[in-house]
PDB file of C-alpha atoms in Angstrom:
ATOM      1  CA  MET C 903      39.988   1.720 -49.233  1.00  0.00           C
ATOM      2  CA  ARG C 904      37.590   0.774 -46.453  1.00  0.00           C
ATOM      3  CA  SER C 905      37.227  -2.855 -45.479  1.00  0.00           C
ATOM      4  CA  LYS C 906      33.858  -4.630 -45.524  1.00  0.00           C
ATOM      5  CA  LYS C 907      34.031  -4.804 -41.710  1.00  0.00           C
ATOM      6  CA  ASN C 908      34.401  -1.019 -41.348  1.00  0.00           C
ATOM      7  CA  ILE C 909      31.592  -0.405 -43.819  1.00  0.00           C
ATOM      8  CA  SER C 910      29.348  -2.771 -41.811  1.00  0.00           C
ATOM      9  CA  VAL C 911      30.111  -0.934 -38.551  1.00  0.00           C
ATOM     10  CA  ILE C 912      29.388   2.460 -40.124  1.00  0.00           C
ATOM     11  CA  TYR C 913      26.123   1.157 -41.610  1.00  0.00           C
ATOM     12  CA  ASN C 914      24.921  -0.377 -38.315  1.00  0.00           C
ATOM     13  CA  THR C 915      25.861   2.747 -36.348  1.00  0.00           C
ATOM     14  CA  GLY C 916      23.980   4.925 -38.804  1.00  0.00           C
ATOM     15  CA  LEU C 917      20.933   2.671 -38.606  1.00  0.00           C
ATOM     16  CA  VAL C 918      20.876   2.895 -34.807  1.00  0.00           C
ATOM     17  CA  ILE C 919      21.099   6.705 -34.949  1.00  0.00           C
ATOM     18  CA  VAL C 920      18.224   6.835 -37.458  1.00  0.00           C
ATOM     19  CA  LEU C 921      16.057   4.581 -35.264  1.00  0.00           C
ATOM     20  CA  ILE C 922      16.772   6.725 -32.201  1.00  0.00           C
ATOM     21  CA  LEU C 923      15.837   9.878 -34.112  1.00  0.00           C
ATOM     22  CA  ILE C 924      12.594   8.295 -35.330  1.00  0.00           C
ATOM     23  CA  HIS C 925      11.676   7.212 -31.795  1.00  0.00           C
ATOM     24  CA  THR C 926      12.397  10.576 -30.187  1.00  0.00           C
ATOM     25  CA  THR C 927      10.709  12.676 -32.860  1.00  0.00           C
ATOM     26  CA  CYS C 928       7.684  10.503 -33.652  1.00  0.00           C
ATOM     27  CA  ALA C 929       6.844   8.966 -30.266  1.00  0.00           C
ATOM     28  CA  PRO C 930       3.976  10.732 -28.432  1.00  0.00           C
ATOM     29  CA  LYS C 931       5.133  13.000 -25.632  1.00  0.00           C
ATOM     30  CA  ILE C 932       3.133  11.856 -22.626  1.00  0.00           C
ATOM     31  CA  LEU C 933       3.472  13.697 -19.352  1.00  0.00           C
ATOM     32  CA  THR C 934       3.046  11.885 -16.069  1.00  0.00           C
ATOM     33  CA  GLU C 935      -0.088  12.607 -14.053  1.00  0.00           C
ATOM     34  CA  LYS C 936       1.875  14.656 -11.492  1.00  0.00           C
ATOM     35  CA  LYS C 937       3.455  16.783 -14.229  1.00  0.00           C
ATOM     36  CA  GLU C 938       0.064  17.244 -15.884  1.00  0.00           C
ATOM     37  CA  ILE C 939      -1.424  18.422 -12.586  1.00  0.00           C
ATOM     38  CA  LYS C 940       1.443  20.875 -11.965  1.00  0.00           C
ATOM     39  CA  LYS C 941       1.090  22.152 -15.517  1.00  0.00           C
ATOM     40  CA  SER C 942      -2.674  22.613 -15.097  1.00  0.00           C
ATOM     41  CA  ILE C 943      -2.266  24.427 -11.767  1.00  0.00           C
ATOM     42  CA  PHE C 944       0.220  26.809 -13.396  1.00  0.00           C
ATOM     43  CA  GLU C 945      -2.099  27.440 -16.352  1.00  0.00           C
ATOM     44  CA  SER C 946      -5.088  27.944 -14.045  1.00  0.00           C
ATOM     45  CA  LYS C 947      -3.245  30.549 -11.964  1.00  0.00           C
ATOM     46  CA  LYS C 948      -1.868  32.254 -15.059  1.00  0.00           C
ATOM     47  CA  THR C 949      -5.160  32.513 -16.960  1.00  0.00           C
ATOM     48  CA  GLY C 950      -7.585  32.690 -14.033  1.00  0.00           C
ATOM     49  CA  LYS C 951      -9.600  29.861 -15.610  1.00  0.00           C
ATOM     50  CA  ASP C 952     -10.299  26.284 -14.570  1.00  0.00           C
ATOM     51  CA  ALA C 953      -8.155  23.563 -16.146  1.00  0.00           C
ATOM     52  CA  THR C 954      -8.840  19.901 -16.849  1.00  0.00           C
ATOM     53  CA  VAL C 955      -5.954  17.449 -16.449  1.00  0.00           C
ATOM     54  CA  ASP C 956      -5.242  14.806 -19.077  1.00  0.00           C
ATOM     55  CA  ILE C 957      -4.860  11.759 -16.832  1.00  0.00           C
ATOM     56  CA  THR C 958      -4.322   9.191 -19.562  1.00  0.00           C
ATOM     57  CA  GLU C 959      -2.419   6.261 -18.118  1.00  0.00           C
ATOM     58  CA  LYS C 960       0.601   4.647 -19.762  1.00  0.00           C
ATOM     59  CA  ASP C 961      -1.374   1.447 -20.322  1.00  0.00           C
ATOM     60  CA  ASP C 962      -4.075   3.458 -22.068  1.00  0.00           C
ATOM     61  CA  ILE C 963      -1.554   4.969 -24.471  1.00  0.00           C
ATOM     62  CA  GLU C 964      -0.295   1.522 -25.402  1.00  0.00           C
ATOM     63  CA  ALA C 965      -3.849   0.294 -25.950  1.00  0.00           C
ATOM     64  CA  LEU C 966      -4.671   3.272 -28.134  1.00  0.00           C
ATOM     65  CA  GLU C 967      -1.534   2.746 -30.211  1.00  0.00           C
ATOM     66  CA  ASN C 968      -2.097  -0.979 -30.583  1.00  0.00           C
ATOM     67  CA  GLU C 969      -5.788  -1.886 -30.478  1.00  0.00           C
ATOM     68  CA  LYS C 970      -4.944  -5.519 -31.189  1.00  0.00           C
ATOM     69  CA  LYS C 971      -3.836  -5.900 -27.569  1.00  0.00           C
ATOM     70  CA  ALA C 972      -7.347  -5.116 -26.315  1.00  0.00           C
ATOM     71  CA  ILE C 973      -9.236  -7.928 -24.566  1.00  0.00           C
ATOM     72  CA  LYS C 974     -11.286  -9.903 -27.084  1.00  0.00           C
ATOM     73  CA  PRO C 975     -14.822 -10.716 -25.768  1.00  0.00           C
ATOM     74  CA  ALA C 976     -17.520  -9.451 -28.137  1.00  0.00           C
ATOM     75  CA  LYS C 977     -14.882  -7.469 -30.026  1.00  0.00           C
ATOM     76  CA  LYS C 978     -17.091  -6.497 -32.978  1.00  0.00           C
ATOM     77  CA  VAL C 979     -19.859  -5.437 -30.602  1.00  0.00           C
ATOM     78  CA  ILE C 980     -17.556  -3.452 -28.321  1.00  0.00           C
ATOM     79  CA  LYS C 981     -16.261  -1.326 -31.193  1.00  0.00           C
ATOM     80  CA  LYS C 982     -19.715   0.218 -31.668  1.00  0.00           C
ATOM     81  CA  ILE C 983     -20.523   0.932 -28.030  1.00  0.00           C
ATOM     82  CA  LYS C 984     -22.137   4.254 -27.228  1.00  0.00           C
ATOM     83  CA  PRO C 985     -23.075   5.319 -23.683  1.00  0.00           C
ATOM     84  CA  ILE C 986     -26.590   6.543 -23.057  1.00  0.00           C
ATOM     85  CA  ILE C 987     -27.313   9.222 -20.455  1.00  0.00           C
ATOM     86  CA  SER C 988     -30.925  10.370 -20.618  1.00  0.00           C
ATOM     87  CA  LYS C 989     -31.769  13.788 -19.235  1.00  0.00           C
ATOM     88  CA  ASN C 990     -33.775  12.498 -16.289  1.00  0.00           C
ATOM     89  CA  LYS C 991     -30.753  10.486 -15.111  1.00  0.00           C
ATOM     90  CA  SER C 992     -28.236  13.332 -15.324  1.00  0.00           C
ATOM     91  CA  PHE C 993     -27.241  13.966 -11.721  1.00  0.00           C
ATOM     92  CA  ASP C 994     -26.646  17.661 -12.365  1.00  0.00           C
ATOM     93  CA  ASN C 995     -30.359  18.113 -13.075  1.00  0.00           C
ATOM     94  CA  ILE C 996     -31.588  16.520  -9.852  1.00  0.00           C
ATOM     95  CA  GLU C 997     -32.993  18.514  -6.943  1.00  0.00           C
ATOM     96  CA  TRP C 998     -31.646  16.644  -3.936  1.00  0.00           C
ATOM     97  CA  VAL C 999     -33.454  16.435  -0.595  1.00  0.00           C
ATOM     98  CA  GLN C1000     -31.729  15.147   2.543  1.00  0.00           C
ATOM     99  CA  VAL C1001     -33.557  12.117   3.948  1.00  0.00           C
ATOM    100  CA  ASP C1002     -31.142  10.642   6.495  1.00  0.00           C
ATOM    101  CA  GLU C1003     -27.784  10.975   8.278  1.00  0.00           C
ATOM    102  CA  LYS C1004     -25.506   8.350   9.830  1.00  0.00           C
ATOM    103  CA  LYS C1005     -22.048   8.898  11.308  1.00  0.00           C
ATOM    104  CA  ASP C1006     -21.402  12.186   9.480  1.00  0.00           C
ATOM    105  CA  VAL C1007     -22.648  10.771   6.173  1.00  0.00           C
ATOM    106  CA  LEU C1008     -25.610  12.609   4.650  1.00  0.00           C
ATOM    107  CA  LEU C1009     -28.088  10.722   2.468  1.00  0.00           C
ATOM    108  CA  PHE C1010     -30.107  12.469  -0.244  1.00  0.00           C
ATOM    109  CA  MET C1011     -32.845  11.414  -2.661  1.00  0.00           C
ATOM    110  CA  GLN C1012     -34.371  13.181  -5.632  1.00  0.00           C
ATOM    111  CA  GLU C1013     -37.234  15.502  -4.726  1.00  0.00           C
ATOM    112  CA  ASN C1014     -39.653  13.858  -7.151  1.00  0.00           C
ATOM    113  CA  THR C1015     -39.942  10.180  -6.197  1.00  0.00           C
ATOM    114  CA  SER C1016     -42.675   9.300  -8.693  1.00  0.00           C
ATOM    115  CA  GLU C1017     -40.209   7.452 -10.932  1.00  0.00           C
ATOM    116  CA  GLU C1018     -40.078   3.686 -10.880  1.00  0.00           C
ATOM    117  CA  ASN C1019     -36.534   3.794  -9.450  1.00  0.00           C
ATOM    118  CA  ASN C1020     -34.843   6.260  -7.116  1.00  0.00           C
ATOM    119  CA  HIS C1021     -31.731   8.420  -7.346  1.00  0.00           C
ATOM    120  CA  TYR C1022     -29.490   8.455  -4.262  1.00  0.00           C
ATOM    121  CA  LYS C1023     -26.538  10.502  -3.079  1.00  0.00           C
ATOM    122  CA  ALA C1024     -24.315   9.955  -0.035  1.00  0.00           C
ATOM    123  CA  GLU C1025     -21.924  12.726   1.019  1.00  0.00           C
ATOM    124  CA  LYS C1026     -19.219  13.138   3.652  1.00  0.00           C
ATOM    125  CA  ILE C1027     -16.704  15.853   4.553  1.00  0.00           C
ATOM    126  CA  ILE C1028     -13.264  14.741   5.768  1.00  0.00           C
ATOM    127  CA  ASN C1029     -10.592  16.865   7.410  1.00  0.00           C
ATOM    128  CA  GLY C1030      -7.352  17.170   5.442  1.00  0.00           C
ATOM    129  CA  ASN C1031      -6.489  16.738   1.778  1.00  0.00           C
ATOM    130  CA  LYS C1032      -7.418  13.111   1.077  1.00  0.00           C
ATOM    131  CA  GLY C1033      -8.397  13.361  -2.581  1.00  0.00           C
ATOM    132  CA  ASP C1034      -5.330  11.676  -4.057  1.00  0.00           C
ATOM    133  CA  GLN C1035      -5.699   8.575  -1.885  1.00  0.00           C
ATOM    134  CA  LEU C1036      -9.444   8.258  -2.498  1.00  0.00           C
ATOM    135  CA  TYR C1037      -9.015   8.697  -6.237  1.00  0.00           C
ATOM    136  CA  LYS C1038      -6.100   6.263  -6.359  1.00  0.00           C
ATOM    137  CA  ASN C1039      -8.238   3.517  -4.819  1.00  0.00           C
ATOM    138  CA  LEU C1040     -11.257   4.295  -7.000  1.00  0.00           C
ATOM    139  CA  THR C1041      -9.173   3.877 -10.145  1.00  0.00           C
ATOM    140  CA  ASN C1042      -7.542   0.627  -9.024  1.00  0.00           C
ATOM    141  CA  PHE C1043     -10.248  -1.760 -10.199  1.00  0.00           C
ATOM    142  CA  GLU C1044      -8.362  -4.855  -9.045  1.00  0.00           C
ATOM    143  CA  ILE C1045      -8.952  -3.998  -5.373  1.00  0.00           C
ATOM    144  CA  TYR C1046     -12.693  -3.298  -5.734  1.00  0.00           C
ATOM    145  CA  PRO C1047     -13.689  -6.703  -4.274  1.00  0.00           C
ATOM    146  CA  THR C1048     -11.600  -5.791  -1.204  1.00  0.00           C
ATOM    147  CA  ILE C1049     -13.057  -2.288  -0.841  1.00  0.00           C
ATOM    148  CA  PHE C1050     -16.635  -3.241  -1.701  1.00  0.00           C
ATOM    149  CA  PRO C1051     -17.354  -6.759  -0.344  1.00  0.00           C
ATOM    150  CA  LYS C1052     -20.396  -7.362  -2.567  1.00  0.00           C
ATOM    151  CA  THR C1053     -18.316  -6.800  -5.707  1.00  0.00           C
ATOM    152  CA  LEU C1054     -17.147 -10.107  -7.151  1.00  0.00           C
ATOM    153  CA  LEU C1055     -15.432  -8.673 -10.228  1.00  0.00           C
ATOM    154  CA  TYR C1056     -14.768  -5.185 -11.624  1.00  0.00           C
ATOM    155  CA  LYS C1057     -12.776  -5.503 -14.812  1.00  0.00           C
ATOM    156  CA  LYS C1058     -11.660  -3.021 -17.468  1.00  0.00           C
ATOM    157  CA  ILE C1059     -12.543  -4.768 -20.730  1.00  0.00           C
ATOM    158  CA  LYS C1060     -11.599  -2.209 -23.333  1.00  0.00           C
ATOM    159  CA  LEU C1061     -10.273   1.312 -23.704  1.00  0.00           C
ATOM    160  CA  ILE C1062     -12.831   3.267 -25.749  1.00  0.00           C
ATOM    161  CA  SER C1063     -10.911   6.551 -25.832  1.00  0.00           C
ATOM    162  CA  ARG C1064      -8.624   8.468 -23.493  1.00  0.00           C
ATOM    163  CA  ASN C1065      -9.947   8.149 -19.937  1.00  0.00           C
ATOM    164  CA  LYS C1066     -13.062   6.265 -21.120  1.00  0.00           C
ATOM    165  CA  TYR C1067     -13.426   2.500 -20.632  1.00  0.00           C
ATOM    166  CA  LEU C1068     -15.804  -0.376 -21.091  1.00  0.00           C
ATOM    167  CA  VAL C1069     -16.064  -2.079 -17.694  1.00  0.00           C
ATOM    168  CA  TYR C1070     -17.648  -5.406 -16.753  1.00  0.00           C
ATOM    169  CA  CYS C1071     -18.862  -5.972 -13.186  1.00  0.00           C
ATOM    170  CA  GLN C1072     -20.303  -8.859 -11.172  1.00  0.00           C
ATOM    171  CA  ILE C1073     -21.983  -8.330  -7.798  1.00  0.00           C
ATOM    172  CA  ASN C1074     -23.194 -10.661  -5.067  1.00  0.00           C
ATOM    173  CA  PHE C1075     -26.943 -10.142  -4.714  1.00  0.00           C
ATOM    174  CA  LYS C1076     -27.915 -12.755  -2.145  1.00  0.00           C
ATOM    175  CA  PRO C1077     -30.617 -13.795  -1.360  1.00  0.00           C
ATOM    176  CA  PHE C1078     -31.423 -13.008  -5.007  1.00  0.00           C
ATOM    177  CA  LYS C1079     -29.579 -14.196  -8.091  1.00  0.00           C
ATOM    178  CA  ASN C1080     -26.238 -12.445  -8.638  1.00  0.00           C
ATOM    179  CA  ARG C1081     -26.173  -9.504 -11.045  1.00  0.00           C
ATOM    180  CA  ASP C1082     -23.720  -8.436 -13.731  1.00  0.00           C
ATOM    181  CA  TYR C1083     -23.498  -5.446 -16.056  1.00  0.00           C
ATOM    182  CA  TYR C1084     -21.423  -3.511 -18.575  1.00  0.00           C
ATOM    183  CA  ILE C1085     -20.881   0.218 -18.175  1.00  0.00           C
ATOM    184  CA  VAL C1086     -18.926   2.991 -19.849  1.00  0.00           C
ATOM    185  CA  LEU C1087     -16.733   4.632 -17.200  1.00  0.00           C
ATOM    186  CA  GLN C1088     -15.012   8.016 -17.548  1.00  0.00           C
ATOM    187  CA  LYS C1089     -12.642   9.888 -15.256  1.00  0.00           C
ATOM    188  CA  ARG C1090     -11.154  13.363 -15.087  1.00  0.00           C
ATOM    189  CA  ILE C1091      -9.395  15.801 -12.779  1.00  0.00           C
ATOM    190  CA  GLN C1092     -10.228  19.508 -12.726  1.00  0.00           C
ATOM    191  CA  ILE C1093      -7.947  22.161 -11.272  1.00  0.00           C
ATOM    192  CA  LYS C1094      -9.788  25.287 -10.121  1.00  0.00           C
ATOM    193  CA  GLN C1095      -8.595  28.532  -8.561  1.00  0.00           C
ATOM    194  CA  ASN C1096      -9.029  27.405  -4.952  1.00  0.00           C
ATOM    195  CA  SER C1097      -9.827  23.711  -5.248  1.00  0.00           C
ATOM    196  CA  LYS C1098      -9.072  20.434  -6.963  1.00  0.00           C
ATOM    197  CA  GLU C1099     -11.784  18.076  -8.180  1.00  0.00           C
ATOM    198  CA  TRP C1100     -11.770  14.409  -9.224  1.00  0.00           C
ATOM    199  CA  ILE C1101     -14.739  12.917 -11.064  1.00  0.00           C
ATOM    200  CA  ILE C1102     -15.427   9.303 -11.979  1.00  0.00           C
ATOM    201  CA  GLU C1103     -18.761   8.634 -13.669  1.00  0.00           C
ATOM    202  CA  TRP C1104     -20.396   5.746 -15.453  1.00  0.00           C
ATOM    203  CA  SER C1105     -23.410   5.219 -17.689  1.00  0.00           C
ATOM    204  CA  PRO C1106     -25.295   2.318 -19.301  1.00  0.00           C
ATOM    205  CA  VAL C1107     -24.125   0.652 -22.474  1.00  0.00           C
ATOM    206  CA  SER C1108     -26.589   0.757 -25.366  1.00  0.00           C
ATOM    207  CA  ARG C1109     -26.977   1.001 -29.134  1.00  0.00           C
ATOM    208  CA  LEU C1110     -24.842  -2.062 -29.856  1.00  0.00           C
ATOM    209  CA  SER C1111     -24.248  -3.935 -33.094  1.00  0.00           C
ATOM    210  CA  GLY C1112     -25.183  -7.102 -31.209  1.00  0.00           C
ATOM    211  CA  ASN C1113     -25.545  -8.476 -27.692  1.00  0.00           C
ATOM    212  CA  LEU C1114     -22.755  -8.618 -25.154  1.00  0.00           C
ATOM    213  CA  PRO C1115     -22.308 -12.216 -24.009  1.00  0.00           C
ATOM    214  CA  ASP C1116     -24.451 -13.445 -21.110  1.00  0.00           C
ATOM    215  CA  ILE C1117     -22.673 -15.080 -18.188  1.00  0.00           C
ATOM    216  CA  LYS C1118     -24.180 -18.218 -16.686  1.00  0.00           C
ATOM    217  CA  GLY C1119     -25.512 -17.731 -13.154  1.00  0.00           C
ATOM    218  CA  PHE C1120     -25.986 -13.954 -13.463  1.00  0.00           C
ATOM    219  CA  THR C1121     -28.920 -11.691 -14.265  1.00  0.00           C
ATOM    220  CA  ARG C1122     -27.863  -8.939 -16.675  1.00  0.00           C
ATOM    221  CA  VAL C1123     -28.597  -5.357 -15.523  1.00  0.00           C
ATOM    222  CA  THR C1124     -28.864  -2.677 -18.193  1.00  0.00           C
ATOM    223  CA  GLU C1125     -30.077   0.489 -16.434  1.00  0.00           C
ATOM    224  CA  LEU C1126     -27.616   1.955 -13.976  1.00  0.00           C
ATOM    225  CA  SER C1127     -25.470   5.050 -13.746  1.00  0.00           C
ATOM    226  CA  GLY C1128     -23.422   6.808 -11.100  1.00  0.00           C
ATOM    227  CA  ARG C1129     -20.764   9.326 -10.223  1.00  0.00           C
ATOM    228  CA  TRP C1130     -18.025   9.788  -7.653  1.00  0.00           C
ATOM    229  CA  LYS C1131     -17.015  13.384  -6.898  1.00  0.00           C
ATOM    230  CA  ILE C1132     -14.064  14.334  -4.708  1.00  0.00           C
ATOM    231  CA  ILE C1133     -13.399  18.009  -3.978  1.00  0.00           C
ATOM    232  CA  GLU C1134     -10.414  19.341  -2.022  1.00  0.00           C
ATOM    233  CA  LYS C1135     -10.702  22.879  -0.690  1.00  0.00           C
ATOM    234  CA  ASP C1136      -9.393  24.727   2.387  1.00  0.00           C
ATOM    235  CA  ASN C1137      -7.707  21.575   3.763  1.00  0.00           C
ATOM    236  CA  ARG C1138     -10.985  19.635   3.672  1.00  0.00           C
ATOM    237  CA  THR C1139     -12.177  16.896   1.341  1.00  0.00           C
ATOM    238  CA  LYS C1140     -15.802  16.422   0.331  1.00  0.00           C
ATOM    239  CA  ILE C1141     -16.609  13.082  -1.223  1.00  0.00           C
ATOM    240  CA  SER C1142     -19.948  12.003  -2.639  1.00  0.00           C
ATOM    241  CA  VAL C1143     -21.383   9.095  -4.586  1.00  0.00           C
ATOM    242  CA  GLU C1144     -24.527   9.412  -6.701  1.00  0.00           C
ATOM    243  CA  LEU C1145     -26.381   6.310  -7.858  1.00  0.00           C
ATOM    244  CA  TYR C1146     -29.260   5.292 -10.070  1.00  0.00           C
ATOM    245  CA  ASN C1147     -29.753   1.534 -10.309  1.00  0.00           C
ATOM    246  CA  ASP C1148     -32.432  -0.750 -11.658  1.00  0.00           C
ATOM    247  CA  PHE C1149     -31.452  -4.213 -10.466  1.00  0.00           C
ATOM    248  CA  ASN C1150     -34.714  -5.848 -11.621  1.00  0.00           C
ATOM    249  CA  LEU C1151     -35.635  -6.922  -8.120  1.00  0.00           C
ATOM    250  CA  PRO C1152     -38.836  -9.001  -7.864  1.00  0.00           C
ATOM    251  CA  VAL C1153     -40.168  -6.756  -5.071  1.00  0.00           C
ATOM    252  CA  VAL C1154     -42.267  -3.603  -4.795  1.00  0.00           C
ATOM    253  CA  LYS C1155     -40.542  -0.210  -4.600  1.00  0.00           C
ATOM    254  CA  SER C1156     -41.380   0.339  -0.918  1.00  0.00           C
ATOM    255  CA  PHE C1157     -39.657  -2.919   0.033  1.00  0.00           C
ATOM    256  CA  ALA C1158     -36.528  -2.063  -1.951  1.00  0.00           C
ATOM    257  CA  LEU C1159     -36.220   1.434  -0.430  1.00  0.00           C
ATOM    258  CA  PRO C1160     -34.448   0.550   2.872  1.00  0.00           C
ATOM    259  CA  PHE C1161     -32.163  -1.871   1.034  1.00  0.00           C
ATOM    260  CA  GLU C1162     -31.142   0.831  -1.453  1.00  0.00           C
ATOM    261  CA  LYS C1163     -30.572   3.432   1.276  1.00  0.00           C
ATOM    262  CA  THR C1164     -28.307   1.078   3.209  1.00  0.00           C
ATOM    263  CA  ALA C1165     -26.404   0.149   0.046  1.00  0.00           C
ATOM    264  CA  THR C1166     -25.736   3.844  -0.707  1.00  0.00           C
ATOM    265  CA  PHE C1167     -24.455   4.503   2.830  1.00  0.00           C
ATOM    266  CA  ASP C1168     -22.283   1.393   2.651  1.00  0.00           C
ATOM    267  CA  THR C1169     -20.759   2.280  -0.723  1.00  0.00           C
ATOM    268  CA  LEU C1170     -19.392   5.578   0.573  1.00  0.00           C
ATOM    269  CA  ASN C1171     -18.358   4.279   3.995  1.00  0.00           C
ATOM    270  CA  GLN C1172     -16.524   1.279   2.566  1.00  0.00           C
ATOM    271  CA  LEU C1173     -14.330   3.484   0.392  1.00  0.00           C
ATOM    272  CA  VAL C1174     -13.595   5.948   3.219  1.00  0.00           C
ATOM    273  CA  ASN C1175     -12.875   3.158   5.701  1.00  0.00           C
ATOM    274  CA  TYR C1176     -10.474   1.441   3.312  1.00  0.00           C
ATOM    275  CA  SER C1177      -8.725   4.611   2.147  1.00  0.00           C
ATOM    276  CA  ILE C1178      -8.492   6.650   5.332  1.00  0.00           C
ATOM    277  CA  ASP C1179      -9.883   5.190   8.526  1.00  0.00           C
ATOM    278  CA  SER C1180      -7.905   1.941   8.245  1.00  0.00           C
ATOM    279  CA  LYS C1181      -4.574   3.709   7.575  1.00  0.00           C
TER     280      LYS C1181
END
């Protein structure tokens, strides 16, 4: 006859085994980003088609599994966020015209400048495969104030879905009042036959169930969108940033033009200088 002690040991051992089996069979199987990229490259070569990498981060998985851990500001409002990207602000539909060049950086504007605000694109080609380093810095929001000096805060507020976030940003706008805004930011990696492409894009937040909280000392901006594109091919890296911003400046369009051009140049150069030139 078995003693109570032996029965207890058998019971506890069995419970541990059951818990292990539940964990290993029910837990989501998440590959690391490197494994996902290798898998996508293999699939792309095998099928002859482009592949998109699932770059969901470990923190994102935890947030998706336990939404209660999400940051709380305007929680009811945030749940109903939908990004808005109108057709005239889709960068793929713009006919770009080069308007300037500084230190190997090309500056473009949309061909039709009759709109109240302008679209800008800065582009640079770098020798070597630098995509991983550029992308790594662009997705590390904590170092944005170091990379981009005018950025006071760039904070991931909530995970909306895999690789899609609600982000809150504050920027120094001296001599004018500082600006802040909420955006929906998305990121993805695409593996093609002869190249690798990283894309980070953002769009305005709209169609809310209420208003996101105003921050004292800041003017809220609601119309802005943009996109970073990094393409590696033939041991060269092309990086570009596309911007459309309405910062509600109390000045005429012609006065804002040189300011906006300089800001577009600076945005690209600051990232390149931090990621590559300073290393």
